[in-house]
Short mmCIF file of C-alpha atoms in Angstrom, two decimals:
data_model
loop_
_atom_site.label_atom_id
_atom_site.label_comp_id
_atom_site.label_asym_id
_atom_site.label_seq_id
_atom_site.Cartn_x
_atom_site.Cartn_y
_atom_site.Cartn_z
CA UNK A 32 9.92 -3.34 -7.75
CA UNK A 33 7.81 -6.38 -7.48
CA UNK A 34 10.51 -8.49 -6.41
CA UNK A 35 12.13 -6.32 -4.15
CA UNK A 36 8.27 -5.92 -2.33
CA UNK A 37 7.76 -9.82 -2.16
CA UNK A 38 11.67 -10.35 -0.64
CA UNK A 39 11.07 -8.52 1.52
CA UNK A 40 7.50 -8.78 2.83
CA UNK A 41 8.28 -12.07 3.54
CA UNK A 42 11.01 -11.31 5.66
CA UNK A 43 10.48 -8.57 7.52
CA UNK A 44 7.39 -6.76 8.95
CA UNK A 45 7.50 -3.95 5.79
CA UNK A 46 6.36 -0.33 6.07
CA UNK A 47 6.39 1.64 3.24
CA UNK A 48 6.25 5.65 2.76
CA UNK A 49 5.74 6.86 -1.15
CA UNK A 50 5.04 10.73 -2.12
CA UNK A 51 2.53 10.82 -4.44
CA UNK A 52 3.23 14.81 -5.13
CA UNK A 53 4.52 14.57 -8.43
CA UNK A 54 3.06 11.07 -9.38
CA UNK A 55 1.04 10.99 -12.19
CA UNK A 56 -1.76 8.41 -13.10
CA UNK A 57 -0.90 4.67 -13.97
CA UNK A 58 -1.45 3.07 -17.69
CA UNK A 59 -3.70 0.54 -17.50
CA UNK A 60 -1.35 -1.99 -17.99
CA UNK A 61 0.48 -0.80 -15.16
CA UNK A 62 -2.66 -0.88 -12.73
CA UNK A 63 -3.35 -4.51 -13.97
CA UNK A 64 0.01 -6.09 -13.69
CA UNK A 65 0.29 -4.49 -10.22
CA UNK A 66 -3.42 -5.68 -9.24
CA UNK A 67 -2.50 -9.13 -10.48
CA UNK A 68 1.04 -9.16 -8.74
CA UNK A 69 1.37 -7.08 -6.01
CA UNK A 70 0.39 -8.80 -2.58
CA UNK A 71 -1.28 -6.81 0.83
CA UNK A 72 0.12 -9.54 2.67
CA UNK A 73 3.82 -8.15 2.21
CA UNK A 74 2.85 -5.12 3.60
CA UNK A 75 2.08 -3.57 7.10
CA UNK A 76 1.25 -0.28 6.06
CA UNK A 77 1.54 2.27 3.40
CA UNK A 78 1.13 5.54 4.14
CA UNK A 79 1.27 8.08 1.14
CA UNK A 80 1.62 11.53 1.17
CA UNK A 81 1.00 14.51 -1.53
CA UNK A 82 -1.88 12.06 -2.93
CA UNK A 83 -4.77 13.97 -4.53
CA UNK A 84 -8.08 12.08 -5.29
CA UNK A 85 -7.36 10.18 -8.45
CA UNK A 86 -4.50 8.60 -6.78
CA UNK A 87 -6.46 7.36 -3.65
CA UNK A 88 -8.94 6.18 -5.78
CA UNK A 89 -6.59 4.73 -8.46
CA UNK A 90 -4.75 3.01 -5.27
CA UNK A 91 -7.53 1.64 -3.68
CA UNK A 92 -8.97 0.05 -6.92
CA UNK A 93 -6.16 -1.45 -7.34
CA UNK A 94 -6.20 -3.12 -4.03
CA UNK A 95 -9.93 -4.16 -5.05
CA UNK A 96 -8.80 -5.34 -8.39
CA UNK A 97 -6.35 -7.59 -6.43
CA UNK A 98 -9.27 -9.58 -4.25
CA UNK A 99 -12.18 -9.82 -7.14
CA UNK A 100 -10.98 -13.40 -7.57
CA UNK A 101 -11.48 -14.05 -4.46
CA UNK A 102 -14.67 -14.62 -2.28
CA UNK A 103 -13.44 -13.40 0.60
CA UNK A 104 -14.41 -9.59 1.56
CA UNK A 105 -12.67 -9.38 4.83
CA UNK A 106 -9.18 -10.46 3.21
CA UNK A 107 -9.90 -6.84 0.66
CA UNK A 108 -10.83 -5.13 3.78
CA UNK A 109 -7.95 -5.80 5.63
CA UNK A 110 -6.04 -5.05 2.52
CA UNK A 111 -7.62 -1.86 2.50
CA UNK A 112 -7.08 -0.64 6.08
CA UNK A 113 -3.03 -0.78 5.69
CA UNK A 114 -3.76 2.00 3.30
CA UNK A 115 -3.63 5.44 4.84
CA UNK A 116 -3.04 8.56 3.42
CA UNK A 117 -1.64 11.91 4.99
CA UNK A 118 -0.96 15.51 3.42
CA UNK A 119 2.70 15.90 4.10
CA UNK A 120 5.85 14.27 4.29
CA UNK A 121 5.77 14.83 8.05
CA UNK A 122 2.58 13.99 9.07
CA UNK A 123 3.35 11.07 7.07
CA UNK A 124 6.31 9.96 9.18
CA UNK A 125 4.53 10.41 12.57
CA UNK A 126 1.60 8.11 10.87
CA UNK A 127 4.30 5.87 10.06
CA UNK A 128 5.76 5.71 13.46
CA UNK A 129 2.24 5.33 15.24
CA UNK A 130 1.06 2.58 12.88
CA UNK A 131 4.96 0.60 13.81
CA UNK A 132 4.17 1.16 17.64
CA UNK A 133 0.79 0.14 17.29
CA UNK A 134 2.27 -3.03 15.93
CA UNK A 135 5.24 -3.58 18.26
CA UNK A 136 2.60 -2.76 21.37
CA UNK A 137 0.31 -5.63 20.11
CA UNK A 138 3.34 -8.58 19.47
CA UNK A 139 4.73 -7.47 22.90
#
């Protein structure tokens, strides 16, 4: 999954949609490997739906996790704010699609 998120986050502008209805909470080995691998910078957004409050928090740590090392706070911030969460598949989507135009309206 890792791989498949750096190819193509460094190719394409990636958006990515993930139902967290039936997820269930991440080992802690999990949580670290991701926090140590995954990267904000292959991402434009995520929007996640069905998420109840462990998993917001879980996610967000992990995003945290990901910048301790670093000293810079606005690079985690940023990180954080392509986050977003929504309650159903649908309102989801229509995030989604505002969050693409927004993009698309500020290359243009």
């Amino acid at each position: 999954m890792i791989e498949i998120y750096r190819e193509l986050g460094t190719a394409v502008p990636l958006y990515v949609l993930g139902s967290m209805s039936e997820a269930e909470p991440l080992e802690p080995e999990v949580r670290h490997y991701l926090s140590e691998h995954m990267r904000s910078e292959w991402f434009q957004a995520t929007v996640y739906f069905g998420a109840r409050l462990v998993h917001k928090a879980l996610i967000k740590g992990v995003v945290i996790a990901a910048h301790l090392d670093e000293s810079n706070k606005t690079l985690a911030d940023a990180s954080l704010a392509t986050i977003h969460f929504a309650a159903t598949q649908e309102e989801a989507e229509q995030l989604l699609l505002q969050l693409r135009a927004r993009a698309n309206n500020r290359v243009a």
